[in-house]
CSV table of C-alpha atoms in Angstrom, one decimal:
chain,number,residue,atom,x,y,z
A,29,UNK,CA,0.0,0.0,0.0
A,30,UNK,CA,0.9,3.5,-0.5
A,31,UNK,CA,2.7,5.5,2.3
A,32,UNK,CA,0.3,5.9,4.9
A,33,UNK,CA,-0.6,9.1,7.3
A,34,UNK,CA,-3.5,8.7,9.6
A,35,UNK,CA,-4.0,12.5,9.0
A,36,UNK,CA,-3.6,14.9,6.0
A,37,UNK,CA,-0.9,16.7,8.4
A,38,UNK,CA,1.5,18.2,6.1
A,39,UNK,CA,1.6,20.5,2.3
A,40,UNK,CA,3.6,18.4,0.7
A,41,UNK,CA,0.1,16.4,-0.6
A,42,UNK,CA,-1.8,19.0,-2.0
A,43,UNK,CA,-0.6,19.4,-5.4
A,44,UNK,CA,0.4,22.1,-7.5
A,45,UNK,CA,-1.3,22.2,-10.8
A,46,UNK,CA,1.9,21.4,-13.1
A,47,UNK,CA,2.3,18.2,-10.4
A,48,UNK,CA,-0.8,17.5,-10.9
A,49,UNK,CA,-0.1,17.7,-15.0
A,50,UNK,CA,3.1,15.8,-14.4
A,51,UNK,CA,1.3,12.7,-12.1
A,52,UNK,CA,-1.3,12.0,-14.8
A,53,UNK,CA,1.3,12.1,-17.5
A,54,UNK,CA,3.3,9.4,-15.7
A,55,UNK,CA,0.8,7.2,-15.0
A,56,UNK,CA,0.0,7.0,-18.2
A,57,UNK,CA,3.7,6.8,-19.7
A,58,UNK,CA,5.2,3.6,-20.4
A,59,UNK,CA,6.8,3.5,-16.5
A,60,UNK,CA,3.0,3.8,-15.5
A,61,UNK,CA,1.5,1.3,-17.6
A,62,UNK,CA,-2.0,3.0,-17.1
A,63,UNK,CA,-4.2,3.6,-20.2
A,64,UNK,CA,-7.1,6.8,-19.8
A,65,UNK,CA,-9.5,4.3,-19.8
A,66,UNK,CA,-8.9,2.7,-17.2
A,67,UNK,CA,-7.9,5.4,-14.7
A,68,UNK,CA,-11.4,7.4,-15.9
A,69,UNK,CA,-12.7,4.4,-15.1
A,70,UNK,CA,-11.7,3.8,-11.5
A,71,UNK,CA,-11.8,8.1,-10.9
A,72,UNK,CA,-15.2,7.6,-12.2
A,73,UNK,CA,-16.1,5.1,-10.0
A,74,UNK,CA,-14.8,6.3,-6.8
A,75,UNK,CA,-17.0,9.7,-7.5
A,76,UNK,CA,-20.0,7.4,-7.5
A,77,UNK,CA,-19.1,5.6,-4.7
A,78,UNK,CA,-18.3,8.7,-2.8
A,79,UNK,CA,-21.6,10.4,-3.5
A,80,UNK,CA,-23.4,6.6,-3.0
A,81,UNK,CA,-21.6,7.3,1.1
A,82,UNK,CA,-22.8,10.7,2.0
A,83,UNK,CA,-26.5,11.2,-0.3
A,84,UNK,CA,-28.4,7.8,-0.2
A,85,UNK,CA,-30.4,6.5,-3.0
A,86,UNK,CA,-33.8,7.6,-1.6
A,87,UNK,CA,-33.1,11.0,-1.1
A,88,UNK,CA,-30.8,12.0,-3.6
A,89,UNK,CA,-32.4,10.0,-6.3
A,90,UNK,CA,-32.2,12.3,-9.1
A,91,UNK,CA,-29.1,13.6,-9.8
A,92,UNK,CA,-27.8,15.8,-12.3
A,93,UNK,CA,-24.6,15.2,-13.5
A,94,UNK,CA,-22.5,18.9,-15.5
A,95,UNK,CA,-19.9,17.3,-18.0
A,96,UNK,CA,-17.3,19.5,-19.5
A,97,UNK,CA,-15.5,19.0,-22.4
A,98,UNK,CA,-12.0,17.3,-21.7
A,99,UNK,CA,-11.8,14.5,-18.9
A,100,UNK,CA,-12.9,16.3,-15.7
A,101,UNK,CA,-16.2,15.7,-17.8
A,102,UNK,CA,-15.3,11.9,-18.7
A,103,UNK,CA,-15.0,11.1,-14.8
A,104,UNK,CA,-18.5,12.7,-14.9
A,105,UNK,CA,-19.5,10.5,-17.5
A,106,UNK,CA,-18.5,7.2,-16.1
A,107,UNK,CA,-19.8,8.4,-12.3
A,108,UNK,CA,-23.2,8.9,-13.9
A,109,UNK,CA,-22.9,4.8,-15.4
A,110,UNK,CA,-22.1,3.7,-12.5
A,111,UNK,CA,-24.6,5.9,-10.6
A,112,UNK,CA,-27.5,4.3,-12.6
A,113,UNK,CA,-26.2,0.9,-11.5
A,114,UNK,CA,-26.3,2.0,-8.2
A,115,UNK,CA,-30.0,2.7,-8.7
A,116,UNK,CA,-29.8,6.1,-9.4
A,117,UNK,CA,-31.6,8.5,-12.1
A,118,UNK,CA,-29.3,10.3,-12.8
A,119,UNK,CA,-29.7,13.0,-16.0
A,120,UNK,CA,-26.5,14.7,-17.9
A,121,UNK,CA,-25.7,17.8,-19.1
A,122,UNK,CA,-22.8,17.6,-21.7
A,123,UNK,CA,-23.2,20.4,-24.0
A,124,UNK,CA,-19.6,19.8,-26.1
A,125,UNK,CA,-19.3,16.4,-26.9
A,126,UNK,CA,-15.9,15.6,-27.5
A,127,UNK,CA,-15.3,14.2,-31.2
A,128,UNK,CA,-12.5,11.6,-29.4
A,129,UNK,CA,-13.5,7.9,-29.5
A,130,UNK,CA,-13.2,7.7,-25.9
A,131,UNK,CA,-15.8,10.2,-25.2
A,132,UNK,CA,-17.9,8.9,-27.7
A,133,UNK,CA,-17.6,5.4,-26.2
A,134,UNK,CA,-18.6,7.0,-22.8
A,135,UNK,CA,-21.5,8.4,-24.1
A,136,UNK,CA,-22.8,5.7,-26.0
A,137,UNK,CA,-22.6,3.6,-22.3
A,138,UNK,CA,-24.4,5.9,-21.0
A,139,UNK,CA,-27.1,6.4,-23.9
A,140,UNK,CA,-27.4,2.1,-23.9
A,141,UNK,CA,-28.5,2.8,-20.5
A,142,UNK,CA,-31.1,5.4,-21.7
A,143,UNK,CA,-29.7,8.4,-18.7
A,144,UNK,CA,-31.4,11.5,-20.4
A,145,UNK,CA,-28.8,14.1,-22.0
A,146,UNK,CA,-30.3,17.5,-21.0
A,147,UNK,CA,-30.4,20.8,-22.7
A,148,UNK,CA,-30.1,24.0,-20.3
A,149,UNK,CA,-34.2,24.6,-20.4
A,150,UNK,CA,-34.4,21.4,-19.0
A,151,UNK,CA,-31.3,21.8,-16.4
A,152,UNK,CA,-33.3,25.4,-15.2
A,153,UNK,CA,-37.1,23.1,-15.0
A,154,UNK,CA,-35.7,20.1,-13.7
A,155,UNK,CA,-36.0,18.9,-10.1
A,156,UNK,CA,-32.5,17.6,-9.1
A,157,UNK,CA,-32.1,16.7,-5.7
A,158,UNK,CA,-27.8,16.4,-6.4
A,159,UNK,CA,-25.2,18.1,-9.0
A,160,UNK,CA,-22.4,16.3,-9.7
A,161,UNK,CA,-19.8,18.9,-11.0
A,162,UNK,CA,-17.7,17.9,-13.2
A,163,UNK,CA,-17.7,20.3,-16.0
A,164,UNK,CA,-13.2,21.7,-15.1
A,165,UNK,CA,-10.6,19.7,-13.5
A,166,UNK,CA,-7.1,20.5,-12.5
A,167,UNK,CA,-6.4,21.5,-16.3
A,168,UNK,CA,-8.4,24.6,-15.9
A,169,UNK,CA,-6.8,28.2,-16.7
A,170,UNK,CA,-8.9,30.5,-16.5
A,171,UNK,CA,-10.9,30.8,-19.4
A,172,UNK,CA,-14.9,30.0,-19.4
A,173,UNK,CA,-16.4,29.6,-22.8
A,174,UNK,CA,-20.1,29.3,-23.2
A,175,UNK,CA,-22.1,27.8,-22.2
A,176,UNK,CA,-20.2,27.1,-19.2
A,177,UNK,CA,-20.8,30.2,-18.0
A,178,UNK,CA,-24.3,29.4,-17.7
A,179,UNK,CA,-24.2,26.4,-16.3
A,180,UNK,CA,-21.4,27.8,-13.6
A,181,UNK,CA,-24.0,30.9,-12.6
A,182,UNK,CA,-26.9,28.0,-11.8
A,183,UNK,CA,-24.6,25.9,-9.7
A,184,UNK,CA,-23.3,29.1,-8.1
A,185,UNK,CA,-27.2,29.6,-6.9
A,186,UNK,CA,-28.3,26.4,-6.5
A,187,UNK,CA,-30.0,25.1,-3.0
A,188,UNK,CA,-29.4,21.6,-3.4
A,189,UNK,CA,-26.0,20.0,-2.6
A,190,UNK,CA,-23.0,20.3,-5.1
A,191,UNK,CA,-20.1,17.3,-5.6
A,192,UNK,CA,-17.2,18.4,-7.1
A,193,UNK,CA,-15.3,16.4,-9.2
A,194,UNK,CA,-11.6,17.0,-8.1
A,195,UNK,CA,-11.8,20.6,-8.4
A,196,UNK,CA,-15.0,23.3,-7.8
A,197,UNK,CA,-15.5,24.1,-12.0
A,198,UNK,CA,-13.8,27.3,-12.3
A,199,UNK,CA,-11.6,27.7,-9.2
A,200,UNK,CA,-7.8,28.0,-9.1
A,201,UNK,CA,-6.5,24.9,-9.3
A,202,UNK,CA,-3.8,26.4,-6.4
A,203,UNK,CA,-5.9,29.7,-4.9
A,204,UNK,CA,-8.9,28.5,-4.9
A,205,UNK,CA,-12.2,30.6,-5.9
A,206,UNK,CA,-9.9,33.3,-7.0
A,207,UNK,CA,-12.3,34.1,-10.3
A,208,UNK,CA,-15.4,34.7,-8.1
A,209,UNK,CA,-17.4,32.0,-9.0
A,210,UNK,CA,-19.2,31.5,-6.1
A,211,UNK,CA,-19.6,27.7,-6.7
A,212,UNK,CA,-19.6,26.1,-3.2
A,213,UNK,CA,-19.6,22.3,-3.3
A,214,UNK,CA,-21.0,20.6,-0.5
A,215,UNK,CA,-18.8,17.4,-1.0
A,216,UNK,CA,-14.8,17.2,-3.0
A,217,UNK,CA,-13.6,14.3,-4.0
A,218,UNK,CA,-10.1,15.1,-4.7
A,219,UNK,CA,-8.9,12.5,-7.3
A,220,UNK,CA,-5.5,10.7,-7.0
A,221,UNK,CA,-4.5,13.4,-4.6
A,222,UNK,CA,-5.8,16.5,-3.7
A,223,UNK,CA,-4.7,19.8,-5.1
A,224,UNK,CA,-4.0,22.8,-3.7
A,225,UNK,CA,-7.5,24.3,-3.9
A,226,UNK,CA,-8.9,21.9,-1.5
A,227,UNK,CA,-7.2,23.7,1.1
A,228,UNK,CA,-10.0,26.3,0.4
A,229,UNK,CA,-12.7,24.2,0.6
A,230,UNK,CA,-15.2,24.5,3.2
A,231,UNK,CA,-18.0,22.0,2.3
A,232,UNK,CA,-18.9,19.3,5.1
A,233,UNK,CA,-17.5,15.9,2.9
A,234,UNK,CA,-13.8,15.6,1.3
A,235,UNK,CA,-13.4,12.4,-0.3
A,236,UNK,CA,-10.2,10.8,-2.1
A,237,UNK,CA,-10.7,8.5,-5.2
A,238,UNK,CA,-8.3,6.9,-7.9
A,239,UNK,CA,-6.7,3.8,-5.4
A,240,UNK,CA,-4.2,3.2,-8.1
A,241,UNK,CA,-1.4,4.7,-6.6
A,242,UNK,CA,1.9,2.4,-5.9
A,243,UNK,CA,4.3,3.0,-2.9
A,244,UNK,CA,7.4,3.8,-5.9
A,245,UNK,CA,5.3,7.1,-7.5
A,246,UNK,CA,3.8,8.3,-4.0
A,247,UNK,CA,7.2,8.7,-2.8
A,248,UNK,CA,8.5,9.9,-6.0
A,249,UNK,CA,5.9,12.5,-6.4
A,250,UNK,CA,5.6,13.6,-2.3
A,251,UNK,CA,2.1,12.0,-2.4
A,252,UNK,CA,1.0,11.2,1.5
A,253,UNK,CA,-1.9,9.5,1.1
A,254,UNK,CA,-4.3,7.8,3.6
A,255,UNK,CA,-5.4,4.2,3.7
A,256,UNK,CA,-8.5,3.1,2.1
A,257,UNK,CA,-11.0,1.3,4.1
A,258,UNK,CA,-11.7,-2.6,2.8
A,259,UNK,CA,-12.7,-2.7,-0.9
A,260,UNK,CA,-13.8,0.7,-1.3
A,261,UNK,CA,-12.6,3.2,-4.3
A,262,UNK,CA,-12.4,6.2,-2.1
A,263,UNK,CA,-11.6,7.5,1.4
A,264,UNK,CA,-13.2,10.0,3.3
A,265,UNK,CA,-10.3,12.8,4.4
A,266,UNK,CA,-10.3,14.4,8.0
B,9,UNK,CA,-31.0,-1.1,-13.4
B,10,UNK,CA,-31.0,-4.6,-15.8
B,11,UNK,CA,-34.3,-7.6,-15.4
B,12,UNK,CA,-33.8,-8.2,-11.1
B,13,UNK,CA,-34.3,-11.5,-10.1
B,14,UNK,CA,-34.7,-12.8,-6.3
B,15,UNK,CA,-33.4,-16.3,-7.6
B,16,UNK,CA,-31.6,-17.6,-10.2
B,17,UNK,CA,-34.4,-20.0,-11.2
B,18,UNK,CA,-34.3,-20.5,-15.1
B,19,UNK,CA,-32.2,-22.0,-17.6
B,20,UNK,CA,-31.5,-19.3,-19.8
B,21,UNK,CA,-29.2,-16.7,-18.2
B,22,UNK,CA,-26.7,-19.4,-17.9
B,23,UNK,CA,-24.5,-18.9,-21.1
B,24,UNK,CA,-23.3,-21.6,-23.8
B,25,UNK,CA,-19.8,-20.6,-25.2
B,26,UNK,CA,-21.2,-19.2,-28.4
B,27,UNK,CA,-23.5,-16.6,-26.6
B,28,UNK,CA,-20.7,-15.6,-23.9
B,29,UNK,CA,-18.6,-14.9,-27.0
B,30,UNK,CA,-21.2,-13.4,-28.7
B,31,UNK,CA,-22.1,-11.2,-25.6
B,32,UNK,CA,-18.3,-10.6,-24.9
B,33,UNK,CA,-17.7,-8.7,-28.9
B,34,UNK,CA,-21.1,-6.8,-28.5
B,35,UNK,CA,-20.0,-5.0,-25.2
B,36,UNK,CA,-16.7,-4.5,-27.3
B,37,UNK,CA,-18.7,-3.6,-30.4
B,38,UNK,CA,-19.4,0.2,-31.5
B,39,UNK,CA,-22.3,-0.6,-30.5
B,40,UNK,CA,-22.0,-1.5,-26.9
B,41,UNK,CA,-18.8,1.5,-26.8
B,42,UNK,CA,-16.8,-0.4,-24.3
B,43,UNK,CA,-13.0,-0.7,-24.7
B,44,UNK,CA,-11.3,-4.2,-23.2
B,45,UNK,CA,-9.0,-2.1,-20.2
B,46,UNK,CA,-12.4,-1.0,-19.1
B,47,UNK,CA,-14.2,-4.3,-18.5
B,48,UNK,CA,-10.9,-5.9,-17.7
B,49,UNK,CA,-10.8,-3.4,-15.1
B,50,UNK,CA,-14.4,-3.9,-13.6
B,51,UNK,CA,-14.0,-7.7,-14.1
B,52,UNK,CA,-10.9,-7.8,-12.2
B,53,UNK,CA,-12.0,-5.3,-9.2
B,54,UNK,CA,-14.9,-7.8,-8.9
B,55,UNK,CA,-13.2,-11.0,-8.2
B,56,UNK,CA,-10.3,-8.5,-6.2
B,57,UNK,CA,-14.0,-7.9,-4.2
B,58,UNK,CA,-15.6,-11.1,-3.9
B,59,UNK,CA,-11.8,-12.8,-2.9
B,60,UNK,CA,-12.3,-10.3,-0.1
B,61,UNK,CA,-15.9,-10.8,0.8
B,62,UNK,CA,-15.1,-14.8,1.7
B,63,UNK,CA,-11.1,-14.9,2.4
B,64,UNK,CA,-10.2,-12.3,5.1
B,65,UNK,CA,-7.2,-10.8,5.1
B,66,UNK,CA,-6.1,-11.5,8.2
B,67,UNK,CA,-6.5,-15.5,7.1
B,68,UNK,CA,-5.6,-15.3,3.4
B,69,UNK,CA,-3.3,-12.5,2.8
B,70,UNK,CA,-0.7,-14.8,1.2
B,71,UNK,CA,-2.6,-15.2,-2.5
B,72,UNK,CA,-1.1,-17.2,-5.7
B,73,UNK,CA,-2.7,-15.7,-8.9
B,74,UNK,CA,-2.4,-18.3,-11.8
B,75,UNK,CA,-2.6,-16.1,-15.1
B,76,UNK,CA,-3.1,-18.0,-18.4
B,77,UNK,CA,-2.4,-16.2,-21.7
B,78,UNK,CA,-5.4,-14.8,-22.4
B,79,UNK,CA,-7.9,-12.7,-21.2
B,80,UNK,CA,-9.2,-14.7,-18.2
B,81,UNK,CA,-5.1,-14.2,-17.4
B,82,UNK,CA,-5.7,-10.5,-17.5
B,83,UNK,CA,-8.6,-10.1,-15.3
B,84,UNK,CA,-6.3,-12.2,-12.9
B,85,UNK,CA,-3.7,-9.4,-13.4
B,86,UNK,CA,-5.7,-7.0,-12.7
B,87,UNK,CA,-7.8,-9.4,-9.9
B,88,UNK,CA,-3.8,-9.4,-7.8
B,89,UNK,CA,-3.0,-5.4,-8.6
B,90,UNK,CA,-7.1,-4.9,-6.8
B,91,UNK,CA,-5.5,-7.2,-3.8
B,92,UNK,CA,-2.7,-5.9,-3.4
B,93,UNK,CA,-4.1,-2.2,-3.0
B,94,UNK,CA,-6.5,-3.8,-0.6
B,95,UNK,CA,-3.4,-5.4,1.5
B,96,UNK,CA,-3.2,-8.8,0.4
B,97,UNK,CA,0.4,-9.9,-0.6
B,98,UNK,CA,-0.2,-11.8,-3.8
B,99,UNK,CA,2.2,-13.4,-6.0
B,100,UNK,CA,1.6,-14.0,-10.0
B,101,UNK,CA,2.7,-17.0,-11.5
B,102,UNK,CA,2.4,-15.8,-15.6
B,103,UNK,CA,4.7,-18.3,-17.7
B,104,UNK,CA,3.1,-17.4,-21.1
B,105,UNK,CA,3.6,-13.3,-21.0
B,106,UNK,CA,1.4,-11.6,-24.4
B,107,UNK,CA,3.1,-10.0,-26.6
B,108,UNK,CA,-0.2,-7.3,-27.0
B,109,UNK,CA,0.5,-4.0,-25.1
B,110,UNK,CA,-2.9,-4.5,-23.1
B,111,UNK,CA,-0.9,-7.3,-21.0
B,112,UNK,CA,2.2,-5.4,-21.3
B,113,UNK,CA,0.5,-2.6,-19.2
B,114,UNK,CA,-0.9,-5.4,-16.7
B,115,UNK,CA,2.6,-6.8,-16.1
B,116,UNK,CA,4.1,-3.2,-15.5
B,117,UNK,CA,1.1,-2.1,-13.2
B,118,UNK,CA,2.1,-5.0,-10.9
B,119,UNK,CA,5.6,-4.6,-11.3
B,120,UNK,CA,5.5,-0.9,-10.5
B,121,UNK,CA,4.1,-2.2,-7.0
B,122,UNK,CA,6.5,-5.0,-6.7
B,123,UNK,CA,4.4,-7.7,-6.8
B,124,UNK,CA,6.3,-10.9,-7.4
B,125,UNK,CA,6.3,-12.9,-10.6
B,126,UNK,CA,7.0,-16.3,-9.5
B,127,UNK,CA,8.1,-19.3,-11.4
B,128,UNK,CA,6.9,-22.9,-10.7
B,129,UNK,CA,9.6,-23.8,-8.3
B,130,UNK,CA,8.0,-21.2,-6.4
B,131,UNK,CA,5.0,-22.2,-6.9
B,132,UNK,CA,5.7,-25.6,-5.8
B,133,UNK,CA,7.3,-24.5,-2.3
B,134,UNK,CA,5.3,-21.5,-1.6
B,135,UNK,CA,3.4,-21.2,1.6
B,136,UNK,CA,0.2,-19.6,0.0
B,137,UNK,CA,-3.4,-19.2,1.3
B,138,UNK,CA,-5.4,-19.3,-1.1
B,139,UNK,CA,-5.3,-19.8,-4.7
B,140,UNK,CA,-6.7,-17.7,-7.6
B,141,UNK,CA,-7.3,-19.5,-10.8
B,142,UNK,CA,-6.9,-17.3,-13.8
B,143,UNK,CA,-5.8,-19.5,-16.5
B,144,UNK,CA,-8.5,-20.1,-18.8
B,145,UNK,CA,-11.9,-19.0,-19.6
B,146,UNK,CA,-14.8,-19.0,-21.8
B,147,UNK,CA,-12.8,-19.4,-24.8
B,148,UNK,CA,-11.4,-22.5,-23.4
B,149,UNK,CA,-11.5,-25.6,-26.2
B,150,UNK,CA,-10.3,-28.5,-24.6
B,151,UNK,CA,-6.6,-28.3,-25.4
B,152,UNK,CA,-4.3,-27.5,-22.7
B,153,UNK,CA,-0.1,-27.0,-23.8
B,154,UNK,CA,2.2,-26.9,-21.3
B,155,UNK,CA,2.9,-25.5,-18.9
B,156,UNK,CA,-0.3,-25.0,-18.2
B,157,UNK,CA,-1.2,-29.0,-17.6
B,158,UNK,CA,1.7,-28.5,-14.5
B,159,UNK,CA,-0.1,-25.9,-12.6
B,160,UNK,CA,-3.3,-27.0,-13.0
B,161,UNK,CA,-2.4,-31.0,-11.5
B,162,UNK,CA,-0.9,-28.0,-8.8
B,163,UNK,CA,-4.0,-26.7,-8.5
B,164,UNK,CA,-6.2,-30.1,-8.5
B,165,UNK,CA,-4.3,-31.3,-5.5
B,166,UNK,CA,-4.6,-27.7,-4.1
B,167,UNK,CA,-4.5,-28.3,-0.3
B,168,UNK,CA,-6.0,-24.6,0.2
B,169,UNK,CA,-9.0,-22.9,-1.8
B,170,UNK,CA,-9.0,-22.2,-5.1
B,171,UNK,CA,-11.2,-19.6,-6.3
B,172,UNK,CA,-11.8,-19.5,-10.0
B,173,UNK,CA,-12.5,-16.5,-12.6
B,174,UNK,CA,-15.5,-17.2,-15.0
B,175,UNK,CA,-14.6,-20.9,-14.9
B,176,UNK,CA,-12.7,-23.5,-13.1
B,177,UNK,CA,-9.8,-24.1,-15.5
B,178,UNK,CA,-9.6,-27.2,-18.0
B,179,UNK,CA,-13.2,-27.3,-17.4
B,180,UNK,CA,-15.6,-27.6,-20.5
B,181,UNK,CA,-17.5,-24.0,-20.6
B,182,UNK,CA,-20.7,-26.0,-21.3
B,183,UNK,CA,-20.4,-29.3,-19.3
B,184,UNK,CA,-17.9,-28.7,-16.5
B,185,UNK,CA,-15.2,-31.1,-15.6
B,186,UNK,CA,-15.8,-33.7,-18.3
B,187,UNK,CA,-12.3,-33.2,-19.2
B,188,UNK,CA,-11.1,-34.5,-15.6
B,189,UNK,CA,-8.9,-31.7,-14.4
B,190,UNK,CA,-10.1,-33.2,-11.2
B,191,UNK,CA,-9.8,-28.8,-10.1
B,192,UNK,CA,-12.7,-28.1,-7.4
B,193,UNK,CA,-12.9,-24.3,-6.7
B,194,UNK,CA,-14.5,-23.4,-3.6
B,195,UNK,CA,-15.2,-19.9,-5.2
B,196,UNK,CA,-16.7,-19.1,-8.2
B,197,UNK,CA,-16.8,-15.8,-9.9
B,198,UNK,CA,-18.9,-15.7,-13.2
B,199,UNK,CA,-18.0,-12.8,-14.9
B,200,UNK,CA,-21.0,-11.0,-16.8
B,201,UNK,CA,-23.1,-14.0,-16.9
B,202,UNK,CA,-22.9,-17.4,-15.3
B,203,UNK,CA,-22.0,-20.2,-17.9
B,204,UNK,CA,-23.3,-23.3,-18.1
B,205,UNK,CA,-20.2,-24.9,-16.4
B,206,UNK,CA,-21.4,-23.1,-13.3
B,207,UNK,CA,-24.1,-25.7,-13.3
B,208,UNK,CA,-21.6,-28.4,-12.3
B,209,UNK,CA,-19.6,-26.0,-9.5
B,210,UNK,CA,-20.4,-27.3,-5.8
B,211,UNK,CA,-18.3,-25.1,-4.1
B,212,UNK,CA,-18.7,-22.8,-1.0
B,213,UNK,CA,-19.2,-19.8,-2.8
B,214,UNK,CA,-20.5,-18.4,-6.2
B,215,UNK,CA,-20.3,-14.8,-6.8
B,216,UNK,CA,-20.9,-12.5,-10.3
B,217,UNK,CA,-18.9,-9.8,-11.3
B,218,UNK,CA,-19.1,-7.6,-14.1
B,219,UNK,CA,-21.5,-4.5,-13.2
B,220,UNK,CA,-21.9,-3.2,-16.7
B,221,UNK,CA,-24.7,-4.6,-18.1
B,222,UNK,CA,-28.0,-2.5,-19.5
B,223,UNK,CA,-31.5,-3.8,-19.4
B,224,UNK,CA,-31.6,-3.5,-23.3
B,225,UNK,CA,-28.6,-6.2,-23.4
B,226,UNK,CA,-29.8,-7.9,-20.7
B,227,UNK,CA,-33.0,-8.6,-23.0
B,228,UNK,CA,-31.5,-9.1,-26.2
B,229,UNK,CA,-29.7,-12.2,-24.8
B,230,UNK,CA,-31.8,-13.7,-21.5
B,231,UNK,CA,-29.5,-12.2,-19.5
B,232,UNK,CA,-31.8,-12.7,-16.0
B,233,UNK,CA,-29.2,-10.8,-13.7
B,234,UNK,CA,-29.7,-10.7,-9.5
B,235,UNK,CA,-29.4,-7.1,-8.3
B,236,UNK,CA,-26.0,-6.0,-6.5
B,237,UNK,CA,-25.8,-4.7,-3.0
B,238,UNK,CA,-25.2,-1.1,-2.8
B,239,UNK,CA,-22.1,0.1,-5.0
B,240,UNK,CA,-20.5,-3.3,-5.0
B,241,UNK,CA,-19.1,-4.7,-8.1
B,242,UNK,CA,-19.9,-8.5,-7.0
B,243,UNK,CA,-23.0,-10.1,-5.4
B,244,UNK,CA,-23.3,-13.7,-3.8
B,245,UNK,CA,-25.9,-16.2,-5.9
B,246,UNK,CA,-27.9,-18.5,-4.0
């Protein structure tokens, strides 16, 4: 297992946007091994699970998940499949489909399994009890094209909780909510490790996701990581 | 979620070899949008998962994975990287390494967390646990080169349990152990669907993996599938 702290007691483990860059690239270089797949897979997966510990199925039934365009919005993808097998209804809004095959393929697993794609009328009418952000990841610079703007102005207002997918969409992947977007997630779940911006975050649930992570490339990359309880994909932070 | 049953109580939902094949290339098919990492991935979480459901840690952490060259190797692959993360201390034995990158990647994913490749003089005077049977699969035919006919008289005179991936190896996907590999698993994990080998196991313990299946698929071929527990990626079968 990966080096172990009981607590998240030192800076070392919240990563810095270019380490962040330069721990995906690894994992999937040669030396990793990893393909995209599979890591969006398991991310993915441990954002389901995450949101499966803190909103249960009977409450938080309908959920809406915000894709962006690049692979923040492919973990959102897969978390919504495996959301629906968890017994979920989940709905997504995914306004630029990527033209990659690996996108495509997402959205065709999703589409087999009939989970509506919404437009923005029916995002603003629709009765979601949970948003699952994942519209920008830890790639983000800055910029907001529409329509994310849009979509980033209703989850700024909205009254019903907000998961983050690794990073609140629009934040500083270091200062935080430096841009003023007022999005306010009630749960992160910080993927591989977290970044820098979680620091800033003041919701009640901060998950970890993406148990991939060998002994060799937490020590080479600083990662401090906690130990994952049993089988489960993800691990809730102190 | 796909057709729920409270009991596995018809004929049809357990597969002949030419619908698991057929039902293994549509997943795989433009069509069904999913790439082989990905359900290699799921696969092999879910026996990691069931493993630990039935063989504590505490009692089993010393694992032997037996990898054939195929796929039904690869979810074993993937099966001891699952374990190890979870704190077993596996060990592969893998004489037949693929040439394809898919297993390639595998192979470095488990070396990268230093789990041990082991030949068959290890094998023979290891101090293991338990025993996971990877070698063959659905695609099995009947004819077994060596040195696969050596670990398999290994496994048949297995002193601790075996538990097998999709089906007990040697074994006829259709009619079991009519072959006489004399191999009795006291775990089972069908992988999608049960086969019709699964007919003839009498172990302890028969679990499914493979939480990927739509309704629509489910239909098109009889699929009758029990519902899993929470957000597990394996349930028990009566």
């Amino acid at each position: 297992m990966p080096i172990i702290r009981s607590t998240l007691d030192a800076d070392l483990q919240y990563l810095t946007q270019k380490i962040a860059q330069e721990v995906d690239k690894e994992l999937m270089s040669p030396a990793g091994g990893f393909v995209v797949e599979q890591l969006m897979e398991l991310a993915g997966l441990s954002v389901a699970q995450s949101v499966a510990k803190e909103y249960p199925l009977t409450k938080y039934g309908q959920v809406l998940v915000c894709c962006g365009p690049g692979n923040n919005g492919g973990d959102g993808l897969v978390a919504a499949r495996h959301l629906w097998h968890f017994g979920y209804k989940p709905s997504i809004y995914y306004p630029k489909h990527s033209k990659k095959e690996l996108f495509q393929n997402l959205v065709t697993q999703c589409n087999n399994l009939h989970i509506p794609f919404v437009d923005i009328l029916a995002v603003k009418s629709g009765d979601y009890s949970l948003i699952v952000d994942a519209i920008f990841g830890f790639s983000f610079s800055g910029a907001v094209r529409e329509p994310f703007g849009e979509i980033m102005k209703i989850l700024a207002e909205s009254k019903v909780p907000i998961a983050a997918v690794d990073i609140p969409s629009g934040w500083d992947v270091e200062q935080g909510d430096v841009h003023h977007t007022d999005i306010r997630p009630e749960m992160l779940i910080s993927l591989t490790a977290p970044k820098l911006a979680a620091k800033h975050f003041r919701g009640k649930f901060h998950y970890l996701g993406g148990r991939f992570v060998s002994s060799d490339f937490a020590h080479k990359f600083g990662l401090e990581l906690p130990a994952y309880p049993g089988t489960d994909q993800c691990v809730r932070l102190p």
